CSV table of C-alpha atoms and ligand atoms in Angstrom, one decimal:
chain,number,residue,atom,x,y,z
S,445,MET,CA,101.7,111.6,81.7
S,446,LYS,CA,102.5,111.3,78.1
S,447,GLY,CA,103.3,108.2,76.3
S,448,ASN,CA,101.9,104.7,77.0
S,449,SER,CA,100.5,104.4,80.6
S,450,TYR,CA,100.6,100.7,80.4
S,451,LEU,CA,104.5,100.7,80.2
S,452,SER,CA,104.8,103.3,82.9
S,453,ARG,CA,102.6,101.4,85.2
S,454,LYS,CA,104.4,98.2,84.5
S,455,ILE,CA,107.7,99.8,85.2
S,456,HIS,CA,106.3,101.3,88.4
S,457,SER,CA,105.1,97.8,89.4
S,458,LEU,CA,108.3,96.1,88.6
S,459,LEU,CA,110.5,98.7,90.4
S,460,GLY,CA,108.4,98.3,93.5
S,461,VAL,CA,109.7,94.8,93.8
S,462,ILE,CA,113.1,94.9,92.1
S,463,PRO,CA,114.9,96.8,93.6
S,464,LEU,CA,112.8,98.6,96.1
S,465,GLY,CA,111.2,95.5,97.7
S,466,LEU,CA,114.6,93.9,97.9
S,467,PHE,CA,116.0,97.0,99.4
S,468,ILE,CA,113.3,97.0,102.2
S,469,ILE,CA,114.4,93.5,103.1
S,470,GLU,CA,118.0,94.4,103.0
S,471,HIS,CA,117.3,97.4,105.2
S,472,MET,CA,115.4,95.3,107.6
S,473,VAL,CA,118.2,92.8,107.9
S,474,THR,CA,120.7,95.6,108.5
S,475,ASN,CA,118.6,97.2,111.2
S,476,TYR,CA,117.9,93.9,112.9
S,477,SER,CA,121.6,93.5,113.3
S,478,ALA,CA,121.1,96.4,115.8
S,479,PHE,CA,118.7,94.4,117.8
S,480,GLU,CA,120.6,91.2,117.6
S,481,GLY,CA,124.2,92.3,117.6
S,482,GLY,CA,123.9,95.7,119.4
S,483,ALA,CA,126.0,98.7,118.4
S,484,GLU,CA,128.8,96.5,117.2
S,485,GLY,CA,126.6,94.3,115.0
S,486,PHE,CA,125.0,97.4,113.4
S,487,SER,CA,128.3,99.1,112.6
S,488,ASP,CA,129.6,95.8,111.1
S,489,SER,CA,126.5,95.6,108.8
S,490,ILE,CA,127.0,99.2,107.7
S,491,LYS,CA,130.6,98.6,107.1
S,492,PHE,CA,129.7,95.5,105.0
S,493,LEU,CA,127.4,97.6,102.8
S,494,ASN,CA,129.9,100.4,102.3
S,495,ASP,CA,132.5,97.8,101.4
S,496,LEU,CA,130.3,96.5,98.5
S,497,PRO,CA,131.9,97.1,95.1
S,498,LEU,CA,130.6,100.0,93.1
S,499,VAL,CA,128.5,101.2,96.1
S,500,PHE,CA,127.8,104.5,94.4
S,501,PHE,CA,126.3,103.0,91.3
S,502,LEU,CA,124.4,100.4,93.4
S,503,GLU,CA,122.9,103.2,95.3
S,504,LEU,CA,122.1,105.4,92.3
S,505,PHE,CA,120.5,102.6,90.1
S,506,GLY,CA,119.4,100.4,93.0
S,507,ILE,CA,117.8,103.0,95.2
S,508,TRP,CA,117.7,106.6,94.1
S,509,LEU,CA,116.4,106.5,90.6
S,510,PRO,CA,113.9,103.6,91.2
S,511,LEU,CA,112.7,105.3,94.4
S,512,LEU,CA,112.2,108.6,92.5
S,513,PHE,CA,110.3,106.9,89.6
S,514,HIS,CA,108.2,104.7,91.9
S,515,GLY,CA,107.4,107.6,94.3
S,516,VAL,CA,106.5,110.2,91.7
S,517,TYR,CA,104.5,107.9,89.5
S,518,GLY,CA,102.9,106.4,92.5
S,519,LEU,CA,101.6,109.9,93.6
S,520,TYR,CA,100.1,110.2,90.2
S,521,VAL,CA,98.5,106.7,90.5
S,522,ALA,CA,97.0,107.7,94.0
S,523,TYR,CA,95.8,110.9,92.5
S,524,GLN,CA,93.9,109.0,89.8
S,525,SER,CA,91.9,106.8,92.4
S,526,ASN,CA,88.7,107.5,94.3
S,527,VAL,CA,88.3,106.2,97.9
S,528,ASN,CA,84.9,104.5,98.1
S,529,THR,CA,85.3,102.5,101.3
S,530,GLY,CA,82.3,104.2,102.7
S,531,ARG,CA,80.0,102.5,100.1
S,532,PHE,CA,82.0,99.3,99.6
S,533,GLN,CA,83.4,98.1,102.9
S,534,TYR,CA,85.2,95.1,101.7
S,535,GLY,CA,88.7,94.1,102.9
S,536,ARG,CA,90.2,94.4,99.4
S,537,ASN,CA,88.7,97.7,98.9
S,538,TRP,CA,90.2,98.8,102.2
S,539,ALA,CA,93.6,97.5,101.1
S,540,PHE,CA,93.3,99.3,97.8
S,541,ALA,CA,92.6,102.6,99.7
S,542,LEU,CA,95.3,101.9,102.3
S,543,GLN,CA,97.8,101.0,99.5
S,544,ARG,CA,97.4,104.6,98.3
S,545,ILE,CA,97.3,106.2,101.6
S,546,THR,CA,100.4,104.4,103.0
S,547,GLY,CA,102.1,105.1,99.6
S,548,VAL,CA,101.8,108.9,100.3
S,549,ILE,CA,102.9,108.5,103.9
S,550,THR,CA,105.8,106.4,102.9
S,551,PHE,CA,106.8,108.9,100.3
S,552,ILE,CA,106.9,111.6,102.8
S,553,PHE,CA,108.6,109.5,105.5
S,554,VAL,CA,111.3,108.2,103.1
S,555,PHE,CA,112.3,111.7,102.0
S,556,TRP,CA,112.4,112.9,105.6
S,557,HIS,CA,114.2,109.9,106.8
S,558,LEU,CA,116.8,110.3,104.0
S,559,TYR,CA,117.3,113.9,104.9
S,560,GLN,CA,117.9,113.0,108.5
S,561,THR,CA,120.4,110.2,107.7
S,562,ARG,CA,121.8,109.7,104.3
S,563,PHE,CA,121.9,113.3,103.3
S,564,GLN,CA,123.7,114.2,106.6
S,565,VAL,CA,126.2,111.6,105.7
S,566,MET,CA,126.5,113.1,102.2
S,567,ILE,CA,127.1,116.6,103.4
S,568,GLY,CA,129.8,115.4,105.8
S,569,GLU,CA,127.7,116.2,109.0
S,570,VAL,CA,127.7,112.5,110.0
S,571,LYS,CA,130.1,109.7,109.5
S,572,HIS,CA,129.0,106.2,108.7
S,573,GLU,CA,130.3,105.0,112.1
S,574,GLU,CA,128.1,107.6,113.9
S,575,LEU,CA,124.8,106.4,112.3
S,576,GLY,CA,124.0,104.3,115.2
S,577,ASN,CA,124.4,107.3,117.5
S,578,LEU,CA,122.3,109.3,115.1
S,579,MET,CA,119.6,106.7,115.2
S,580,HIS,CA,119.8,106.7,119.0
S,581,ASP,CA,119.1,110.3,119.1
S,582,ILE,CA,116.2,110.0,116.8
S,583,ALA,CA,114.7,107.0,118.4
S,584,SER,CA,115.1,108.5,121.9
S,585,ASN,CA,113.0,111.6,120.9
S,586,GLY,CA,109.5,110.6,121.7
S,587,PHE,CA,108.0,112.6,118.8
S,588,TYR,CA,110.3,111.2,116.2
S,589,PHE,CA,110.0,107.8,117.6
S,590,VAL,CA,106.2,107.9,117.0
S,591,LEU,CA,106.6,109.3,113.5
S,592,TYR,CA,109.1,106.6,112.8
S,593,ILE,CA,106.7,103.9,114.0
S,594,ILE,CA,104.0,105.3,111.7
S,595,GLY,CA,106.4,105.5,108.8
S,596,VAL,CA,107.7,102.0,109.3
S,597,LEU,CA,104.1,100.6,109.5
S,598,ALA,CA,103.1,102.5,106.3
S,599,ALA,CA,106.2,101.3,104.5
S,600,THR,CA,105.9,97.8,105.4
S,601,PHE,CA,102.3,97.6,104.6
S,602,HIS,CA,102.8,99.3,101.2
S,603,PHE,CA,105.5,96.7,100.6
S,604,SER,CA,103.5,93.6,101.6
S,605,ASN,CA,100.2,94.6,100.0
S,606,GLY,CA,102.2,95.9,96.9
S,607,MET,CA,103.6,92.4,96.6
S,608,TRP,CA,100.2,90.9,96.6
S,609,ALA,CA,99.0,93.4,93.9
S,610,PHE,CA,102.3,92.7,91.9
S,611,LEU,CA,101.4,89.0,91.7
S,612,VAL,CA,97.9,89.8,90.4
S,613,SER,CA,98.9,92.5,87.9
S,614,TRP,CA,101.5,90.3,86.3
S,615,GLY,CA,99.1,87.5,86.0
S,616,ILE,CA,100.8,85.1,88.5
S,617,THR,CA,98.0,84.7,91.0
S,618,ILE,CA,94.9,84.4,89.0
S,619,GLY,CA,92.0,82.5,90.7
S,620,PRO,CA,90.2,83.6,93.8
S,621,ARG,CA,92.0,80.8,95.8
S,622,ALA,CA,95.4,81.8,94.7
S,623,GLN,CA,94.7,85.4,95.5
S,624,ARG,CA,93.4,84.5,98.9
S,625,ILE,CA,96.3,82.4,99.9
S,626,SER,CA,98.6,85.1,98.6
S,627,SER,CA,96.9,87.7,100.8
S,628,PHE,CA,97.4,85.5,103.9
S,629,ILE,CA,101.0,85.0,103.0
S,630,TRP,CA,101.7,88.7,102.4
S,631,MET,CA,99.8,89.8,105.5
S,632,GLY,CA,102.1,87.4,107.4
S,633,VAL,CA,105.1,89.0,105.8
S,634,PHE,CA,103.7,92.5,106.8
S,635,VAL,CA,103.6,91.3,110.5
S,636,ILE,CA,107.1,89.8,110.4
S,637,VAL,CA,108.7,92.7,108.6
S,638,ALA,CA,107.0,95.3,110.7
S,639,VAL,CA,107.9,93.5,113.9
S,640,MET,CA,111.6,93.3,112.8
S,641,PHE,CA,111.8,97.0,112.0
S,642,LEU,CA,110.0,98.0,115.3
S,643,LEU,CA,112.4,95.8,117.4
S,644,SER,CA,115.4,97.5,115.8
S,645,LEU,CA,113.8,100.9,116.2
S,646,GLY,CA,113.4,99.9,119.9
S,647,ALA,CA,117.0,98.7,120.1
S,648,PHE,CA,118.3,102.1,118.9
S,649,ARG,CA,116.9,103.6,122.0
S,650,GLY,CA,119.5,101.5,124.1
S,651,ASP,CA,122.3,103.4,125.9
S,652,GLU,CA,125.0,101.4,124.1
S,653,PHE,CA,124.3,103.2,121.0
S,654,LYS,CA,125.2,106.4,122.8
S,655,GLU,CA,128.2,105.1,124.3
S,656,ALA,CA,129.6,103.2,121.3
S,657,ALA,CA,129.1,106.4,119.2
S,658,SER,CA,130.6,108.7,121.7
S,659,ALA,CA,133.6,106.3,122.0
S,660,ALA,CA,134.0,106.5,118.3
S,661,LEU,CA,133.6,110.2,118.4
S,662,GLN,CA,136.3,110.5,121.1
S,663,LEU,CA,138.6,108.3,119.0
S,664,THR,CA,138.2,110.6,116.0
S,665,ASN,CA,138.7,113.6,118.2
S,666,LEU,CA,141.9,112.0,119.6
S,667,VAL,CA,143.2,111.4,116.1
T,489,MET,CA,38.4,95.3,105.4
T,490,ALA,CA,41.7,93.9,104.4
T,491,GLU,CA,42.1,96.6,101.9
T,492,THR,CA,42.0,99.4,104.4
T,493,THR,CA,44.8,97.9,106.3
T,494,VAL,CA,46.9,97.4,103.2
T,495,ALA,CA,46.3,100.8,101.9
T,496,SER,CA,47.5,102.5,105.1
T,497,LYS,CA,50.9,100.8,104.6
T,498,THR,CA,53.3,103.0,102.7
T,499,VAL,CA,56.6,103.1,101.0
T,500,LYS,CA,59.0,106.0,101.6
T,501,LEU,CA,61.6,107.0,99.0
T,502,ILE,CA,64.2,109.7,98.7
T,503,ILE,CA,65.1,110.2,95.1
T,504,THR,CA,68.1,112.2,93.8
T,505,ARG,CA,66.9,114.2,90.8
T,506,GLN,CA,68.4,116.2,88.1
T,507,ASP,CA,66.5,118.1,85.5
T,508,ALA,CA,69.1,118.2,82.7
T,509,PRO,CA,72.6,116.8,82.1
T,510,ASN,CA,74.5,119.9,83.5
T,511,ALA,CA,71.8,121.0,86.0
T,512,GLN,CA,72.3,120.9,89.8
T,513,SER,CA,71.0,117.7,91.4
T,514,TYR,CA,68.5,117.8,94.3
T,515,THR,CA,66.5,115.3,96.4
T,516,GLU,CA,62.8,114.8,96.7
T,517,GLU,CA,60.9,112.7,99.1
T,518,PHE,CA,57.9,110.4,98.2
T,519,GLU,CA,55.6,108.3,100.0
T,520,ILE,CA,53.4,105.9,98.0
T,521,PRO,CA,50.9,103.2,98.8
T,522,TYR,CA,52.4,99.9,99.4
T,523,ARG,CA,51.4,96.8,97.3
T,524,PRO,CA,52.7,93.2,98.0
T,525,ASN,CA,55.7,92.0,95.9
T,526,MET,CA,56.4,95.5,94.7
T,527,ASN,CA,59.9,96.3,93.2
T,528,VAL,CA,61.6,99.6,92.7
T,529,ILE,CA,60.3,99.9,89.1
T,530,GLY,CA,56.7,99.5,90.4
T,531,ALA,CA,57.4,102.3,92.9
T,532,LEU,CA,58.6,104.6,90.2
T,533,MET,CA,55.6,103.7,88.1
T,534,GLU,CA,53.4,104.7,91.0
T,535,ILE,CA,55.1,108.0,91.3
T,536,GLN,CA,54.7,108.4,87.5
T,537,ARG,CA,50.9,107.8,87.8
T,538,ASN,CA,50.5,110.3,90.7
T,539,PRO,CA,53.5,112.6,90.6
T,540,LYS,CA,53.2,114.2,94.1
T,541,LYS,CA,55.8,114.7,96.7
T,542,LYS,CA,55.5,113.4,100.2
T,543,ASP,CA,54.2,116.8,101.4
T,544,GLY,CA,51.5,116.6,98.7
T,545,GLN,CA,53.0,119.0,96.3
T,546,ALA,CA,52.9,118.2,92.7
T,547,THR,CA,56.3,117.6,90.9
T,548,ALA,CA,57.5,116.4,87.6
T,549,PRO,CA,57.3,112.5,87.3
T,550,VAL,CA,60.7,110.8,88.0
T,551,CYS,CA,62.4,109.6,84.9
T,552,TRP,CA,64.1,106.1,84.7
T,553,GLU,CA,64.9,103.5,82.2
T,554,SER,CA,63.9,99.9,82.0
T,555,ASN,CA,63.3,97.2,79.5
T,556,CYS,CA,63.4,93.5,80.3
T,557,LEU,CA,62.2,93.7,83.9
T,558,GLU,CA,64.1,90.5,84.6
T,559,GLU,CA,67.6,91.7,85.1
T,560,VAL,CA,69.0,90.8,81.7
T,561,CYS,CA,69.1,94.2,79.9
T,562,GLY,CA,70.9,96.2,82.4
T,563,ALA,CA,69.0,99.5,81.5
T,564,CYS,CA,67.4,100.0,85.0
T,565,SER,CA,70.8,100.1,86.9
T,566,MET,CA,70.9,102.8,89.6
T,567,VAL,CA,72.2,103.2,93.1
T,568,ILE,CA,69.7,101.8,95.6
T,569,ASN,CA,70.4,102.5,99.3
T,570,GLY,CA,74.0,103.1,98.4
T,571,LYS,CA,74.6,100.1,96.2
T,572,PRO,CA,74.6,100.1,92.4
T,573,ARG,CA,72.1,97.4,91.2
T,574,GLN,CA,69.1,96.8,89.0
T,575,ALA,CA,65.9,98.4,90.1
T,576,CYS,CA,63.7,95.7,88.5
T,577,SER,CA,65.2,93.0,90.7
T,578,ALA,CA,65.2,95.2,93.8
T,579,LEU,CA,62.2,94.2,95.9
T,580,ILE,CA,60.7,96.7,98.2
T,581,ASP,CA,60.1,94.1,101.0
T,582,LYS,CA,63.8,93.5,101.1
T,583,LEU,CA,65.0,97.2,101.2
T,584,GLU,CA,65.4,99.4,104.2
T,585,GLN,CA,63.1,102.5,104.2
T,586,PRO,CA,63.2,105.2,103.3
T,587,ILE,CA,64.6,103.8,100.1
T,588,ARG,CA,67.3,106.1,98.5
T,589,LEU,CA,67.4,106.1,94.7
T,590,GLN,CA,70.4,107.8,93.0
T,591,PRO,CA,71.7,107.7,89.4
T,592,MET,CA,74.9,105.9,88.8
T,593,SER,CA,76.8,109.2,88.7
T,594,THR,CA,80.1,107.5,87.3
T,595,PHE,CA,78.2,108.0,84.0
T,596,PRO,CA,76.8,111.2,82.6
T,597,VAL,CA,73.4,111.7,84.1
T,598,VAL,CA,70.8,112.5,81.4
T,599,ARG,CA,67.8,113.1,83.6
T,600,ASP,CA,66.9,112.0,87.1
T,601,LEU,CA,67.9,108.3,87.2
T,602,VAL,CA,68.5,107.9,83.5
T,603,ILE,CA,72.3,107.7,82.7
T,604,ASN,CA,74.3,107.5,79.5
T,605,ARG,CA,76.2,104.2,79.3
T,606,GLU,CA,77.8,105.0,75.9
T,607,ARG,CA,81.3,104.7,77.2
T,608,MET,CA,80.7,101.1,77.9
T,609,PHE,CA,79.6,100.4,74.3
T,610,ASN,CA,82.6,102.4,73.0
T,611,ALA,CA,84.8,100.2,75.2
T,612,LEU,CA,83.4,97.1,73.6
T,613,LYS,CA,84.0,98.6,70.1
T,614,ARG,CA,87.6,99.4,71.1
T,615,VAL,CA,88.5,95.9,72.2
T,616,LYS,CA,86.6,94.5,69.2
T,617,ALA,CA,84.4,92.4,71.5
T,618,TRP,CA,82.9,90.3,68.7
T,619,ILE,CA,84.0,87.4,66.5
T,620,PRO,CA,84.7,88.6,62.9
T,621,ILE,CA,83.3,86.0,60.4
T,622,ASP,CA,82.2,88.3,57.6
T,623,GLY,CA,84.1,87.8,54.3
T,624,THR,CA,83.7,87.8,50.6
T,625,TYR,CA,83.5,84.0,50.5
T,626,ASP,CA,82.3,81.2,52.7
T,627,LEU,CA,84.9,80.5,55.3
T,628,GLY,CA,83.5,77.2,56.2
T,629,PRO,CA,82.7,76.0,59.7
T,630,GLY,CA,85.0,77.3,62.5
T,631,PRO,CA,86.9,75.1,65.0
T,632,ARG,CA,84.8,73.5,67.6
T,633,MET,CA,84.9,74.6,71.3
T,634,ALA,CA,85.6,72.1,74.0
T,635,GLU,CA,82.4,71.7,76.3
T,636,ALA,CA,84.3,72.4,79.4
T,637,LYS,CA,85.6,75.7,78.1
T,638,ARG,CA,82.2,76.6,76.7
T,639,GLN,CA,80.7,76.2,80.2
T,640,TRP,CA,83.0,78.8,81.8
T,641,ALA,CA,83.0,81.0,78.8
T,642,TYR,CA,79.2,81.0,79.0
T,643,GLU,CA,79.4,82.6,82.5
T,644,LEU,CA,81.4,85.6,81.0
T,645,SER,CA,78.8,85.9,78.2
T,646,LYS,CA,76.2,86.8,80.8
T,647,CYS,CA,77.4,90.4,80.9
T,648,MET,CA,74.6,92.8,80.2
T,649,THR,CA,76.8,96.0,80.1
T,650,CYS,CA,74.8,97.3,83.0
T,651,GLY,CA,77.7,99.4,84.4
T,652,VAL,CA,77.4,98.3,88.0
T,653,CYS,CA,81.0,97.2,88.0
T,654,LEU,CA,82.3,100.6,86.6
T,655,GLU,CA,80.1,102.3,89.3
T,656,SER,CA,81.7,100.4,92.1
T,657,CYS,CA,85.3,100.8,90.7
T,658,PRO,CA,87.3,103.5,92.5
T,659,ASN,CA,89.5,103.8,89.4
T,660,VAL,CA,86.6,104.6,87.0
T,661,ASN,CA,86.4,108.5,87.3
T,662,ASP,CA,87.2,111.5,85.5
T,663,ARG,CA,90.8,111.7,86.5
T,664,ASN,CA,91.3,108.2,85.3
T,665,SER,CA,91.0,106.8,81.7
T,666,PHE,CA,90.5,103.2,82.9
T,667,ILE,CA,88.2,101.2,80.5
T,668,GLY,CA,86.6,99.4,83.4
T,669,PRO,CA,86.2,95.7,84.4
T,670,ALA,CA,83.4,94.6,82.0
T,671,ALA,CA,85.3,95.2,78.7
T,672,ILE,CA,88.4,93.3,80.0
T,673,SER,CA,86.2,90.3,80.9
T,674,GLN,CA,84.8,90.5,77.4
T,675,VAL,CA,88.3,90.3,75.9
T,676,ARG,CA,88.8,87.1,77.8
T,677,LEU,CA,85.5,85.7,76.5
T,678,PHE,CA,86.3,86.4,72.9
T,679,ASN,CA,89.9,85.4,73.2
T,680,ALA,CA,88.7,82.0,74.5
T,681,HIS,CA,86.5,81.4,71.5
T,682,PRO,CA,88.3,79.3,69.0
T,683,THR,CA,87.5,81.7,66.1
T,684,GLY,CA,87.7,84.8,68.2
T,685,GLU,CA,91.2,83.6,69.3
T,686,MET,CA,92.4,84.5,65.8
T,687,ASN,CA,92.2,88.2,66.8
T,688,ALA,CA,93.5,87.7,70.3
T,689,ALA,CA,96.7,89.8,69.9
T,690,GLU,CA,94.7,92.8,68.6
T,691,ARG,CA,92.4,92.7,71.6
T,692,LEU,CA,95.3,92.4,74.0
T,693,GLU,CA,97.1,95.3,72.4
T,694,THR,CA,94.2,97.7,72.9
T,695,LEU,CA,94.3,96.8,76.5
T,696,MET,CA,98.0,97.6,76.5
T,697,GLU,CA,97.4,101.2,75.5
T,698,ASP,CA,96.4,104.3,77.6
T,699,GLY,CA,93.4,103.6,79.7
T,700,GLY,CA,93.7,99.8,79.4
T,701,ILE,CA,94.1,97.0,81.9
T,702,GLU,CA,96.8,99.0,83.7
T,703,GLY,CA,94.1,101.2,85.2
T,704,CYS,CA,92.9,98.2,87.5
T,705,GLY,CA,94.0,98.8,91.0
T,706,ASN,CA,92.5,95.6,92.4
T,707,SER,CA,90.0,96.9,94.8
T,708,GLN,CA,87.9,94.0,93.7
T,709,ASN,CA,84.6,95.8,94.3
T,710,CYS,CA,83.5,94.8,90.8
T,711,VAL,CA,83.4,91.1,91.3
T,712,ARG,CA,81.4,91.6,94.5
T,713,SER,CA,78.9,94.0,92.8
T,714,CYS,CA,78.3,92.2,89.5
T,715,PRO,CA,74.6,91.0,89.4
T,716,LYS,CA,75.5,88.3,87.0
T,717,GLY,CA,78.3,86.8,89.3
T,718,ILE,CA,80.8,87.2,86.5
T,719,PRO,CA,84.3,86.4,87.9
T,720,LEU,CA,85.7,89.8,86.9
T,721,THR,CA,88.8,89.8,88.9
T,722,THR,CA,89.7,86.4,87.7
T,723,SER,CA,89.2,87.7,84.1
T,724,ILE,CA,91.4,90.8,84.8
T,725,ALA,CA,94.2,88.6,86.3
T,726,ALA,CA,94.0,86.1,83.4
T,727,ILE,CA,94.2,89.0,80.9
T,728,ASN,CA,97.1,90.4,83.0
T,729,LYS,CA,98.9,87.2,82.4
T,730,ASP,CA,98.2,87.4,78.6
T,731,THR,CA,99.2,91.0,78.2
T,732,THR,CA,102.4,90.2,80.2
T,733,LYS,CA,103.2,87.3,78.0
T,734,HIS,CA,102.3,89.3,74.8
T,735,LEU,CA,104.6,92.1,76.1
T,736,PHE,CA,107.6,89.8,76.6
T,737,LYS,CA,107.0,88.1,73.3
T,738,LYS,CA,107.0,91.4,71.5
T,739,TRP,CA,110.2,92.5,73.2
T,740,LEU,CA,111.9,89.3,72.4
T,741,GLY,CA,110.6,89.7,68.8
T,742,MET,CA,108.8,86.4,68.9
P,1626,SF4,S1,80.4,92.6,84.3
P,1626,SF4,FE1,78.5,92.4,85.6
P,1626,SF4,S2,78.4,94.5,86.6
P,1626,SF4,FE2,79.8,94.7,84.9
P,1626,SF4,S3,78.6,95.4,83.2
P,1626,SF4,FE3,78.6,93.1,83.0
P,1626,SF4,S4,76.9,92.5,84.1
P,1626,SF4,FE4,77.2,94.5,84.8
P,1627,FES,S1,64.9,96.3,83.2
P,1627,FES,FE1,66.4,95.1,82.3
P,1627,FES,S2,67.7,94.7,83.9
P,1627,FES,FE2,66.1,95.8,84.9
């Protein structure tokens, strides 16, 4: 990595919050509509997102490019760290190691998840209305279901603990008390976000997603 | 009579040794007579006096460094039973046996337990961890320091450059150019000083270059390992704040 590593690391840190952290929250809310509003709620949420103005640029600058930078530079950051939790078994040191491990898991998971969903839409294999059905197929497969659970837990931990670290590395939480309170808050956020993602993942297994999607499919077939 | 019972008590040690900077390391076991109130340095001196391994074979005496013998110089730092600390304040009675001694291998090993802490002194030079008062004429008395500030700054000034915090840091390694926690805390110390403050921006800027403060990944092992109880993670977060402010000020051209 050439140039000033201070700047690269700061950009890495900032992108993790804006836009990627915001995106995780947005994604959680969209998915949760599957749990709360069923198939209809979920397709309404997707429609809302697709109706956003300049959606192509929003996706490019709000997700793709930040994701690429944060992911690739993050792998470099992980490569630069040792794991010494054997010698120093402190909670924060575990969080440090887990931040890097979950980062790598999230990197792999996100690329694979994008391939299964967004990429299929892009190449025209799947329509936006059929995403609920696609997720139903994925979540109903026991093997994928377990991998998704692991991926979701890794991503949400990485997000929550990353937020804790962001507040330290930008000099917002300075003293030990501020940092301790912050860690309670962000571990709470981890639990809430993880539970919401997992509830929606469970909801996708429901039959209504199959039916709704096949109805949509039939409709398109008729037309 | 008491002597015979005391003499039968022994101290067992397993020491990681290395004959030269690039040589392969190996371990040797020692068993030495116990004396009350012994510390690790005392045990090493005993081995020096009678350099025999546990099995009775002669060996080269173990090399180590020490000066003050009261935990203020930092020279005797080594890894004792898995934790980096000072050998002079490590009492045998409080250690589980066999006692394992290893060099702090984050630093280049010179021989046995002797390491080269030069990178720490270079780091202090890099961040200008001093207060420039030399000039061609008398600059007069500097501004006074508030007592409350002096009190917390004094805590930071206890650093003895021992290297324990670098040894405990997962980001100080040969894949990473991180300067380490000690120097960052020294920047906070010298930037807090009313005269030192005049060069604050310079010190912050060196920490905003490659291998600067950005290398901290917040494992927070340093603050738990520092023998002087220096609030290293608070110093790092405070300097994070100062560097962030400095970055924005520079961007905005202020
Ligand atoms: S900060 Fe503490 S552990 Fe680090 S070098 Fe100074 S005295 Fe040693
Ligand atoms: S000899 Fe000085 S700290 Fe141990």
